[in-house]
Tab-separated table of C-alpha atoms and ligand atoms in Angstrom:
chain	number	residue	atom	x	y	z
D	1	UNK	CA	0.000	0.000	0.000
D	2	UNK	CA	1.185	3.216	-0.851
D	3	UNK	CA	1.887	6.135	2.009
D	4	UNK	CA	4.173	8.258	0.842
D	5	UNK	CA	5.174	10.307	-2.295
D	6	UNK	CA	7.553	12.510	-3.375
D	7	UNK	CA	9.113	14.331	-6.752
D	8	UNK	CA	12.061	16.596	-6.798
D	9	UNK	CA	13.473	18.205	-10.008
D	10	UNK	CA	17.095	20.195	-9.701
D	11	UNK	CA	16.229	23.810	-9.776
D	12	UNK	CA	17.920	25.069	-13.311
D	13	UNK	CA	14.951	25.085	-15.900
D	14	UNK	CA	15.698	24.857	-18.810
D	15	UNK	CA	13.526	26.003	-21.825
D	16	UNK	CA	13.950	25.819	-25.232
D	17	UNK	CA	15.124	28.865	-26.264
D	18	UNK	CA	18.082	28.217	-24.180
D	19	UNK	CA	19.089	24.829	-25.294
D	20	UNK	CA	22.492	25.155	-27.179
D	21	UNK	CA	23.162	26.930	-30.574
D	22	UNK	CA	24.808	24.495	-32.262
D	23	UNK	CA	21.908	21.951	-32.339
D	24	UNK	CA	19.964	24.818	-33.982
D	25	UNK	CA	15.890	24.098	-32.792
D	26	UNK	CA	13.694	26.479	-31.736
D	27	UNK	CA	10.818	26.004	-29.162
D	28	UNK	CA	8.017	25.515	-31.883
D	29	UNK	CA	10.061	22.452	-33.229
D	30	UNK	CA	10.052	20.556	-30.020
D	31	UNK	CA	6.845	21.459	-28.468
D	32	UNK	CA	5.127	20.439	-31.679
D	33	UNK	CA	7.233	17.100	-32.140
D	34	UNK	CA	7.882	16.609	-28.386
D	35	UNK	CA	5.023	18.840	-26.217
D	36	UNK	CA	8.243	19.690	-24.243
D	37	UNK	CA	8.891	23.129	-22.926
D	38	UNK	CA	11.176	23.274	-20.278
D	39	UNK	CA	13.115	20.468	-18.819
D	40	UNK	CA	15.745	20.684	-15.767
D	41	UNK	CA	19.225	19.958	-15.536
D	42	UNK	CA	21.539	19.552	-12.569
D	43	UNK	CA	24.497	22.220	-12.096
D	44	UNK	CA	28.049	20.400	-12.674
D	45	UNK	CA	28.693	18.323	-9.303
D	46	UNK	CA	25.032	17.154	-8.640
D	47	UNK	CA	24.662	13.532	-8.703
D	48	UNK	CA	21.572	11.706	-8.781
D	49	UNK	CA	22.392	10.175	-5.547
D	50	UNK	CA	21.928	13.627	-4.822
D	51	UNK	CA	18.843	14.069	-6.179
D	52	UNK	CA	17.905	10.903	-4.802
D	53	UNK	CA	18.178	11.835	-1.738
D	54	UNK	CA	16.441	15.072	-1.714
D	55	UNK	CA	13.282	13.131	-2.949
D	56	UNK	CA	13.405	10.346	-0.152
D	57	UNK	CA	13.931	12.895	2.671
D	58	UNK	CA	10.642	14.642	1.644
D	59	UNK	CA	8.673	11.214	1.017
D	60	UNK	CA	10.080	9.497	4.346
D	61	UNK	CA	8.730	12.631	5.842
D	62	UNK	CA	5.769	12.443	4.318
D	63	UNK	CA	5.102	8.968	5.176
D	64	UNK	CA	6.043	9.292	8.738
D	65	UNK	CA	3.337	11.687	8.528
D	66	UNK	CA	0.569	9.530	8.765
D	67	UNK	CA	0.232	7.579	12.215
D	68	UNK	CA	0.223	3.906	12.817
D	69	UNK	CA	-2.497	2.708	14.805
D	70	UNK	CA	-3.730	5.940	15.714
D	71	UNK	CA	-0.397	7.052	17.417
D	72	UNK	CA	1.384	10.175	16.836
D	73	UNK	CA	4.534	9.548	14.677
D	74	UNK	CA	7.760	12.115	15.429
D	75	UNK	CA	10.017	9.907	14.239
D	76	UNK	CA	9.989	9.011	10.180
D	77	UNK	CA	8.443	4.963	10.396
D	78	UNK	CA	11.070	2.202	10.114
D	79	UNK	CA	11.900	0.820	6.395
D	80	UNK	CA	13.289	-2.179	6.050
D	81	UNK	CA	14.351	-1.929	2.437
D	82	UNK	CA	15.448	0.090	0.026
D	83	UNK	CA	14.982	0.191	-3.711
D	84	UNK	CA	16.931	2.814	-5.994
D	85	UNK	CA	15.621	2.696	-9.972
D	86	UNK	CA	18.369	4.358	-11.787
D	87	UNK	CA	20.019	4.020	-15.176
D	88	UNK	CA	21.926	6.634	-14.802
D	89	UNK	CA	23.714	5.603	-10.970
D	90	UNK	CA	26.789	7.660	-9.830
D	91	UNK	CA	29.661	5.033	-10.535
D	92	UNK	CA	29.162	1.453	-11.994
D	93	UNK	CA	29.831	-0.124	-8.974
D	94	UNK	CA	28.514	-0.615	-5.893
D	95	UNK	CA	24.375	0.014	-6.307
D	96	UNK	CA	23.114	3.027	-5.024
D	97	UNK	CA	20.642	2.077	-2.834
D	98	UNK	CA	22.799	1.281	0.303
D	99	UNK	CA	24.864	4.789	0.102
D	100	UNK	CA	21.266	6.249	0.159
D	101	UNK	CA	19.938	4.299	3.077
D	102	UNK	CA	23.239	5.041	4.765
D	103	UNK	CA	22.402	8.860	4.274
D	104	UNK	CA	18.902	8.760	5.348
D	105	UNK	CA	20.395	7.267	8.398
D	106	UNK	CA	18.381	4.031	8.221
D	107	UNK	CA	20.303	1.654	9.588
D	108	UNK	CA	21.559	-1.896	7.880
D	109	UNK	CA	18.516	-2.518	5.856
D	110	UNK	CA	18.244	-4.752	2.331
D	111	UNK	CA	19.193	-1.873	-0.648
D	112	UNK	CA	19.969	-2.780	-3.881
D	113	UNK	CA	19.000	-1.209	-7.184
D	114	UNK	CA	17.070	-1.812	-10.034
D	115	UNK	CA	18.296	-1.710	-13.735
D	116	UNK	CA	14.954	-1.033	-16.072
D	117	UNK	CA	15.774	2.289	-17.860
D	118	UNK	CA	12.379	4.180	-17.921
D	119	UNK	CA	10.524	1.503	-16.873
D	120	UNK	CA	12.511	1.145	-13.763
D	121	UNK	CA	9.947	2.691	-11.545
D	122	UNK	CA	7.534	0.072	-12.023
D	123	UNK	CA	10.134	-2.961	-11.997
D	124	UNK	CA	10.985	-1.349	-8.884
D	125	UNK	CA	7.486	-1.109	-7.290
D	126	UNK	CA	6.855	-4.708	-8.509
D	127	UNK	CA	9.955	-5.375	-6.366
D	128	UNK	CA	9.046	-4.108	-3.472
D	129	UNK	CA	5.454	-5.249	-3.667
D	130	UNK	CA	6.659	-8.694	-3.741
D	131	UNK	CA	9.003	-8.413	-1.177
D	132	UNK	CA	6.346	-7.089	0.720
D	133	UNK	CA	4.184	-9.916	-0.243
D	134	UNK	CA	7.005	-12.267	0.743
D	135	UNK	CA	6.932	-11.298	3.623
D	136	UNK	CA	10.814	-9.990	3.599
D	137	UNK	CA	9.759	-6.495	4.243
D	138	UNK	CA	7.014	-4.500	5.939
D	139	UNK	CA	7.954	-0.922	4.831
D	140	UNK	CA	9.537	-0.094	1.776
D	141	UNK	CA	11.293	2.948	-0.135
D	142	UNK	CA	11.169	3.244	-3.750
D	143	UNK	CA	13.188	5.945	-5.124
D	144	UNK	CA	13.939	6.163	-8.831
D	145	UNK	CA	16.248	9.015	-9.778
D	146	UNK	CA	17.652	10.117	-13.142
D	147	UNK	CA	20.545	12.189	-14.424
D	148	UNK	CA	19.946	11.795	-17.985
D	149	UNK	CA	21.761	15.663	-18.982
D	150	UNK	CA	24.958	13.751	-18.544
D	151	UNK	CA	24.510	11.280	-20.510
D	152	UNK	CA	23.466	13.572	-24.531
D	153	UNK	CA	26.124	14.252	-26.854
D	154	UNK	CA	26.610	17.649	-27.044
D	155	UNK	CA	26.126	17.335	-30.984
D	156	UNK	CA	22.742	14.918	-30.312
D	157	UNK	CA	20.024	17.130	-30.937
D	158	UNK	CA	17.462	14.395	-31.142
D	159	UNK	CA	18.039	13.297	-27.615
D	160	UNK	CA	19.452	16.531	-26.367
D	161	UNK	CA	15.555	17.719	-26.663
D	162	UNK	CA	13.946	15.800	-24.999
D	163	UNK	CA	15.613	13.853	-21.708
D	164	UNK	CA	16.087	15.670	-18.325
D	165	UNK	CA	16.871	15.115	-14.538
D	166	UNK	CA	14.403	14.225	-11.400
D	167	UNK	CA	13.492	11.971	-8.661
D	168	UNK	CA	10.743	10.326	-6.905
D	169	UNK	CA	9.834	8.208	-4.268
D	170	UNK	CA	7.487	6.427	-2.317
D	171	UNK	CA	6.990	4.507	0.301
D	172	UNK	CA	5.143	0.976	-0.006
D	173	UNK	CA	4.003	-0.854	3.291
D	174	UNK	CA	1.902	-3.869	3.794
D	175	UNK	CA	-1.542	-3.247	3.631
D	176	UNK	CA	-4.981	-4.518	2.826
D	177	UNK	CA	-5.760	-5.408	-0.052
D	178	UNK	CA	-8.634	-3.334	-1.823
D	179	UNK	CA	-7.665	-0.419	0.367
D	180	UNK	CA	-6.929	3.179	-0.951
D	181	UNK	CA	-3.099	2.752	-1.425
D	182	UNK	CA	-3.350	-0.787	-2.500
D	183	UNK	CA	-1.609	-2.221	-5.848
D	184	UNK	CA	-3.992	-4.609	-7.342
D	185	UNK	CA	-1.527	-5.604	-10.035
D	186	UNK	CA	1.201	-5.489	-12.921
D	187	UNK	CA	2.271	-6.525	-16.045
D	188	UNK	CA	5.526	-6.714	-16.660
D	189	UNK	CA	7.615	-7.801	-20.237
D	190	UNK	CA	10.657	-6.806	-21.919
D	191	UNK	CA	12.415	-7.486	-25.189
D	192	UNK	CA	16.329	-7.586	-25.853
D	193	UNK	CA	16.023	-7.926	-29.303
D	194	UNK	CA	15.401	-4.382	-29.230
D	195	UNK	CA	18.530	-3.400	-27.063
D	196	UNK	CA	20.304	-1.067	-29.662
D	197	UNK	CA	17.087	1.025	-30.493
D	198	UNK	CA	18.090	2.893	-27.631
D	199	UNK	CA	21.329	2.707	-25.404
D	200	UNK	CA	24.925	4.267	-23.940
D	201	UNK	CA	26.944	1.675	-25.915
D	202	UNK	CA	30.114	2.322	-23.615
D	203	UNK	CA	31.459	2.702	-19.980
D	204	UNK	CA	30.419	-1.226	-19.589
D	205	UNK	CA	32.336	-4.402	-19.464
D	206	UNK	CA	32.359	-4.709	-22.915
D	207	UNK	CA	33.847	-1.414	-23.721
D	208	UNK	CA	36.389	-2.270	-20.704
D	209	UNK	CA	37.381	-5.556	-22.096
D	210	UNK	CA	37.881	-4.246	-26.007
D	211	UNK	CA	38.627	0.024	-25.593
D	212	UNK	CA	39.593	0.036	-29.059
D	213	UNK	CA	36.389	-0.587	-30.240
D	214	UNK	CA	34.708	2.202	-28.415
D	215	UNK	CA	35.355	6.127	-28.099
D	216	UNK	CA	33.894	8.833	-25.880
D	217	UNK	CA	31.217	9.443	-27.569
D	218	UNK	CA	29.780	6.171	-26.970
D	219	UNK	CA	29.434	7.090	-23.341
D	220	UNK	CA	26.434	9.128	-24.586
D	221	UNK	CA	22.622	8.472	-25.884
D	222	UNK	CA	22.451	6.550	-28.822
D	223	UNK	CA	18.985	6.618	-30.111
D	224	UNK	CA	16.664	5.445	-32.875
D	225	UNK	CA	14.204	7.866	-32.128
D	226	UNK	CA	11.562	6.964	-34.559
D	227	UNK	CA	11.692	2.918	-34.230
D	228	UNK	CA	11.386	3.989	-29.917
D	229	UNK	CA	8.328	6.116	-30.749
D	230	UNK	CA	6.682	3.509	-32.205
D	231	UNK	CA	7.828	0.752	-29.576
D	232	UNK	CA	6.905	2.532	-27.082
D	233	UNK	CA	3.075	3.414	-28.577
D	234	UNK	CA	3.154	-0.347	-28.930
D	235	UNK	CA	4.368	-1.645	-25.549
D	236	UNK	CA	2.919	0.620	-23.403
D	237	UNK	CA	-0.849	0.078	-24.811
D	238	UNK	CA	-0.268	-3.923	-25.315
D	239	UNK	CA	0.564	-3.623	-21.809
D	240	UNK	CA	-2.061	-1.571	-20.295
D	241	UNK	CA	-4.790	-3.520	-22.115
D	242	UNK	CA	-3.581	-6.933	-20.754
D	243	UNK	CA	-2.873	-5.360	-17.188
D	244	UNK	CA	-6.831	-3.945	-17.117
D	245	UNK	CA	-7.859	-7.526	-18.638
D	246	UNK	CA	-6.069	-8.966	-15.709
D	247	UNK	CA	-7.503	-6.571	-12.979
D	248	UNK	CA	-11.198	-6.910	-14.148
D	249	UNK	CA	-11.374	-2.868	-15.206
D	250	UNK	CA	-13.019	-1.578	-18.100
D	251	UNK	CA	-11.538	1.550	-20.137
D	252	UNK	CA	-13.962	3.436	-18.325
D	253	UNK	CA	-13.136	2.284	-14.776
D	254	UNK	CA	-9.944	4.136	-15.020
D	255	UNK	CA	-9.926	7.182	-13.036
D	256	UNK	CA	-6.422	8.612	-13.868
D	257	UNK	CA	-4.003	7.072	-16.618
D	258	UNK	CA	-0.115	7.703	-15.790
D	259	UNK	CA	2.164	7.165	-18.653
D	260	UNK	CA	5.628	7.225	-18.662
D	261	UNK	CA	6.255	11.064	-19.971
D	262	UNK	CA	8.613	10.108	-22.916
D	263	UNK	CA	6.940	12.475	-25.531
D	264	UNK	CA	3.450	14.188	-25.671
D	265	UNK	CA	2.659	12.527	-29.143
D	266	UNK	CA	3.573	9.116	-27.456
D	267	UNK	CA	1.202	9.626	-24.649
D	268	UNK	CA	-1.622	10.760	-26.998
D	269	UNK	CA	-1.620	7.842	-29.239
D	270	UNK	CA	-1.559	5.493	-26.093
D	271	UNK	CA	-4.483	7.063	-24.839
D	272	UNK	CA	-6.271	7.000	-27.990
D	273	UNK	CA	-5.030	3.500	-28.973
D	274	UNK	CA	-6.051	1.766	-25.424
D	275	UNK	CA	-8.575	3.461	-25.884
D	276	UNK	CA	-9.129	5.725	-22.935
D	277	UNK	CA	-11.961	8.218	-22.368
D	278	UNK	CA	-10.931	11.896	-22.928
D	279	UNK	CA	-9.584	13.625	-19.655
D	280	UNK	CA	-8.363	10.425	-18.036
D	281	UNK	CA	-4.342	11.081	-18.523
D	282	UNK	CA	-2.174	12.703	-16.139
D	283	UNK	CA	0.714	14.424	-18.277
D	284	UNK	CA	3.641	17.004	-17.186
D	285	UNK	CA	5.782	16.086	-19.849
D	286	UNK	CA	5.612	19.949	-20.701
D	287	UNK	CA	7.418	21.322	-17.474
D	288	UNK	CA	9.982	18.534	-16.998
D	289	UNK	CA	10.752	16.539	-20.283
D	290	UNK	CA	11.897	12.615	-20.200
D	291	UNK	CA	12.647	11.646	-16.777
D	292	UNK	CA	13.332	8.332	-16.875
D	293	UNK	CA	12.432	6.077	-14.417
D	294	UNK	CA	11.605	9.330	-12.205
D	295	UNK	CA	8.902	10.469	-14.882
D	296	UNK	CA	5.663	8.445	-13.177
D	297	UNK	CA	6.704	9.448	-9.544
D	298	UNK	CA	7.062	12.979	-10.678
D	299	UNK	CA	4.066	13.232	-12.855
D	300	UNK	CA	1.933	11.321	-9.840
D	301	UNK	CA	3.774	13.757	-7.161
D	302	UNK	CA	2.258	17.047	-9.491
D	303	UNK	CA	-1.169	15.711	-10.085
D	304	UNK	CA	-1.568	15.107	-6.285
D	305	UNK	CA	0.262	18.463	-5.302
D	306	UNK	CA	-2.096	19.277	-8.003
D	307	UNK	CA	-5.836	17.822	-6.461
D	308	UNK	CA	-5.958	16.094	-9.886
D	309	UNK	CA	-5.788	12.484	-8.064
D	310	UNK	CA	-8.158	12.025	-5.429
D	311	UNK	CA	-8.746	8.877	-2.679
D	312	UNK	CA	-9.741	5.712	-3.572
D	313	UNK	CA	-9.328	6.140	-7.466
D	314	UNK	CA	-8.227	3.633	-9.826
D	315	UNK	CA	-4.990	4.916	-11.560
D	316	UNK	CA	-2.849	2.950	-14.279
D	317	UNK	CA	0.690	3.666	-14.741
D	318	UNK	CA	2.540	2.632	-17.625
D	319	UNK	CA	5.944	2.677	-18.965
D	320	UNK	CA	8.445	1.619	-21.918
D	321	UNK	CA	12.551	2.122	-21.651
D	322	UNK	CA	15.430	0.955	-22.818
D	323	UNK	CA	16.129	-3.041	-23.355
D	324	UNK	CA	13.520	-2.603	-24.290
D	325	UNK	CA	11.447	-2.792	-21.000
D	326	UNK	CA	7.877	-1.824	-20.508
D	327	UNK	CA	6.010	-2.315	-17.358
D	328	UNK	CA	1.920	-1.422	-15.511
D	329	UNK	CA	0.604	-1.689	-12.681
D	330	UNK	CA	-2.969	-0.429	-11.188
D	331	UNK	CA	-3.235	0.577	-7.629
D	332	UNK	CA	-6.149	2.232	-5.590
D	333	UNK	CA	-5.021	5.911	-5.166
D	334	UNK	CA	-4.417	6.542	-1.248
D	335	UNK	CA	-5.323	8.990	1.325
D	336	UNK	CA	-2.695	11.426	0.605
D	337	UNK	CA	-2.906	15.542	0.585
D	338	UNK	CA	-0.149	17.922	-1.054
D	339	UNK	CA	2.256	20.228	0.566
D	340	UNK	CA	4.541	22.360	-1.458
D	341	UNK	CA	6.363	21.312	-4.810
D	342	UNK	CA	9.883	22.059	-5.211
D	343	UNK	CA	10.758	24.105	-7.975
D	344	UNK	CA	7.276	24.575	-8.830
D	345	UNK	CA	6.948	20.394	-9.781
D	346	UNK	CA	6.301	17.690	-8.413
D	347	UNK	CA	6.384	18.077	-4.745
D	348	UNK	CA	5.790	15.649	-1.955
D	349	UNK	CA	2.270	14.965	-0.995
D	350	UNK	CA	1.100	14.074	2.404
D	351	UNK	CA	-0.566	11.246	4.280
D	352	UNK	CA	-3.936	13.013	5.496
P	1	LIG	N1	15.217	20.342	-33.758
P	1	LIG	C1	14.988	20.505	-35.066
P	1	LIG	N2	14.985	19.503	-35.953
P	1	LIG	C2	15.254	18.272	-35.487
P	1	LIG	C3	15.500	18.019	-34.136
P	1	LIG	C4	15.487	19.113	-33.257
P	1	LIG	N3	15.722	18.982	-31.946
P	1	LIG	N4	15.722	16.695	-33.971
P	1	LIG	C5	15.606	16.137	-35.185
P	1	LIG	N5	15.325	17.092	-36.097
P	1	LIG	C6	15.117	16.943	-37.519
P	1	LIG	C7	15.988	15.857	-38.110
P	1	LIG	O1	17.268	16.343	-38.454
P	1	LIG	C8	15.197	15.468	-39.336
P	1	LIG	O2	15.420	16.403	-40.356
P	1	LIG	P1	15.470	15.939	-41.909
P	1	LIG	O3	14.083	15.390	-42.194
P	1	LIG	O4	15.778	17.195	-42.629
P	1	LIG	O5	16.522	14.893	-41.984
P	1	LIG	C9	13.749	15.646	-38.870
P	1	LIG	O6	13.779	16.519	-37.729
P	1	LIG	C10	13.111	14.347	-38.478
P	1	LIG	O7	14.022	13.645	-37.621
P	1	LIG	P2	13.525	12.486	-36.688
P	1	LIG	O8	14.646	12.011	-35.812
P	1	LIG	O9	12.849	11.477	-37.550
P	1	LIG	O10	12.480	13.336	-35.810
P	1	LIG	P3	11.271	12.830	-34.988
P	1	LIG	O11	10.047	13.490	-35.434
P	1	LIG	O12	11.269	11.351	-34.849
P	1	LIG	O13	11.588	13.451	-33.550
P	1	LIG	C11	12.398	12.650	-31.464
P	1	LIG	C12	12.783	13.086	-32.876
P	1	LIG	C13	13.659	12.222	-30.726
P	1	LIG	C14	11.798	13.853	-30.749
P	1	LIG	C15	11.347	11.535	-31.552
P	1	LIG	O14	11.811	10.530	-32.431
P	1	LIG	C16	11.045	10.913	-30.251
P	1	LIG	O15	10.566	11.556	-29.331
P	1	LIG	N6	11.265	9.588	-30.129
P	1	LIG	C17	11.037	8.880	-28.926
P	1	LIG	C18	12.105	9.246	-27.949
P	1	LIG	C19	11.810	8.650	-26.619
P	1	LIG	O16	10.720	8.741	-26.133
P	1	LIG	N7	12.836	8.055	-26.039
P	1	LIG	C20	12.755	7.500	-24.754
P	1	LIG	C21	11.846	6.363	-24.694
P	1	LIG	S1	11.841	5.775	-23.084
């Protein structure tokens, strides 16, 4: 069950006016091919363990906002795991997620991360739910942070558009099932016979093992933008019809529909193509660009800080990425009520 929530975004906006010279766009180019108006990068020395960070602090708080039992809670509630989705982590080796439990100060608790690109928020939650299940954990944080700026060439205009930096996080415990907060189920599939539509060929194993076969450059974005459009229109409706078929909902018993923000075109023809009813989807793509695995926490984070998601509603998420990966899952919105965002998105929302 869900209790806490939480989206960060570093604070330099950037829009697309300001996006460099030598790539020569202009805003009309990617707002009509992209819906993208501002995205935001970090400032040279930010990590996303950093940003990370910033977005568990506010969702731990927010989570240790609500009470067990009826008691007051002072101190944020104990987690007993810790789940970083990243494709973008600070150094190869070791994960993440126990140098972020170590800074949160929680103690020797399971951490590891999770490797799904932009789908990795919902591998991640699928994690932690069955770990939960399992009965390995009671409380759970699920962060999934992104610093994609680092990884465009700076002559990669196609990329260079449209992905950005953020975080969220949330915080799963056990629950009842049915309850608002609960996550009634996923679908999960991937395909590696895609791998090369869209990767950072270097900075591996491989490119360790043979150097003369790779350069810098292949420490950047390699993309076939076109061939991931149309994957991703593909994966992420096959997947939301079978996950609804699987769950018992109809089109129309979805309340809110969360797509992975990867381009305002994508998320249209997944609506349409599902087919949704008109005003279902949830979409900030405009404010923060591709996120990553952060873009569902961020985009659920600024709906709630929002009012746009509302207790007990039936929300699907859905996401494609790299691998290719592509991931849903449908969950019972919880109790939750929004303080401020941070740099005027996302912004952690509170257990009421
Ligand atoms: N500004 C201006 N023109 C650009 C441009 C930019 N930023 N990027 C590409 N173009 C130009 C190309 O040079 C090309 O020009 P040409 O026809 O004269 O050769 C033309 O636009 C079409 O290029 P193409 O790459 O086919 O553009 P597109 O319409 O597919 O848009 C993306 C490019 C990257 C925006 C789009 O493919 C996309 O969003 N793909 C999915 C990306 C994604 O979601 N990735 C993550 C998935 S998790």
């Amino acid at each position: 069950m869900l209790e806490g929530l939480a989206g960060v975004v570093p604070p330099r906006a950037v829009g697309n006016n300001e996006l460099p010279a030598a790539w020569e766009t202009d805003d009309a180019w990617v707002r009509r091919r992209t819906g993208i108006g501002v995205r935001h990068w970090v400032a040279p020395g930010v990590s996303t363990g950093d940003l990370a960070l910033q977005a568990a602090v506010r969702a731990l708080d927010v989570a240790a906002a609500a009470p067990p039992d009826g008691l007051d809670a002072v101190t944020p509630p104990p987690v007993d795991a810790v789940i970083v989705a990243t494709s973008t982590p600070d150094r190869p080796m070791p994960a993440m997620a126990p140098q972020l439990a170590h800074r949160l100060g929680l103690g020797q608790v399971a951490a590891w991360d999770v490797a799904a690109a932009c789908s990795g928020f919902v591998y991640a939650l699928a994690t932690a739910a069955g770990v939960i299940g399992a009965g390995i954990a009671h409380r759970v944080l699920v962060v999934a942070a992104e610093v994609y700026s680092t990884l465009i060439a700076p002559d990669d205009r196609g990329a260079g558009v449209v992905f950005a930096d953020g975080a969220g996080a949330v915080v799963l415990r056990r629950g009842e099932h049915g309850e608002p907060g609960s996550i009634l189920g996923f679908d999960l599939g991937s395909d590696g016979a895609g791998h090369e539509l869209i990767e950072v060929p270097g900075g591996g194993a491989l490119a360790r093992s043979a150097p003369d076969r790779y350069t810098p450059a292949d420490l950047h974005f390699r993309m076939r933008g076109r061939d991931v459009f149309q994957h991703a229109v593909t994966r992420m409706t096959l997947s939301s019809q079978v996950l609804l078929k699987n769950v018992g909902w109809s089109v129309d018993d979805v309340d809110r529909f969360v797509a992975h923000q990867a381009n305002a075109r994508i998320l249209s023809a997944v609506a349409d193509r599902i087919p949704l009813p008109a005003g279902r989807q949830i979409a900030n793509i405009d404010r923060v660009g591709n996120t990553g695995a952060a873009s569902i926490p961020l985009a659920l984070a600024d709906a709630a800080g929002n009012s746009r998601l509302h207790t007990g509603q039936r929300v699907l998420l859905t996401s494609f990425g790299a691998g290719l990966t592509w991931g849903s899952a449908a969950l019972l919105w919880p109790h939750l009520a929004p303080v401020p965002s941070v740099h005027g998105v996302g912004g952690p929302v509170r257990s009421a």
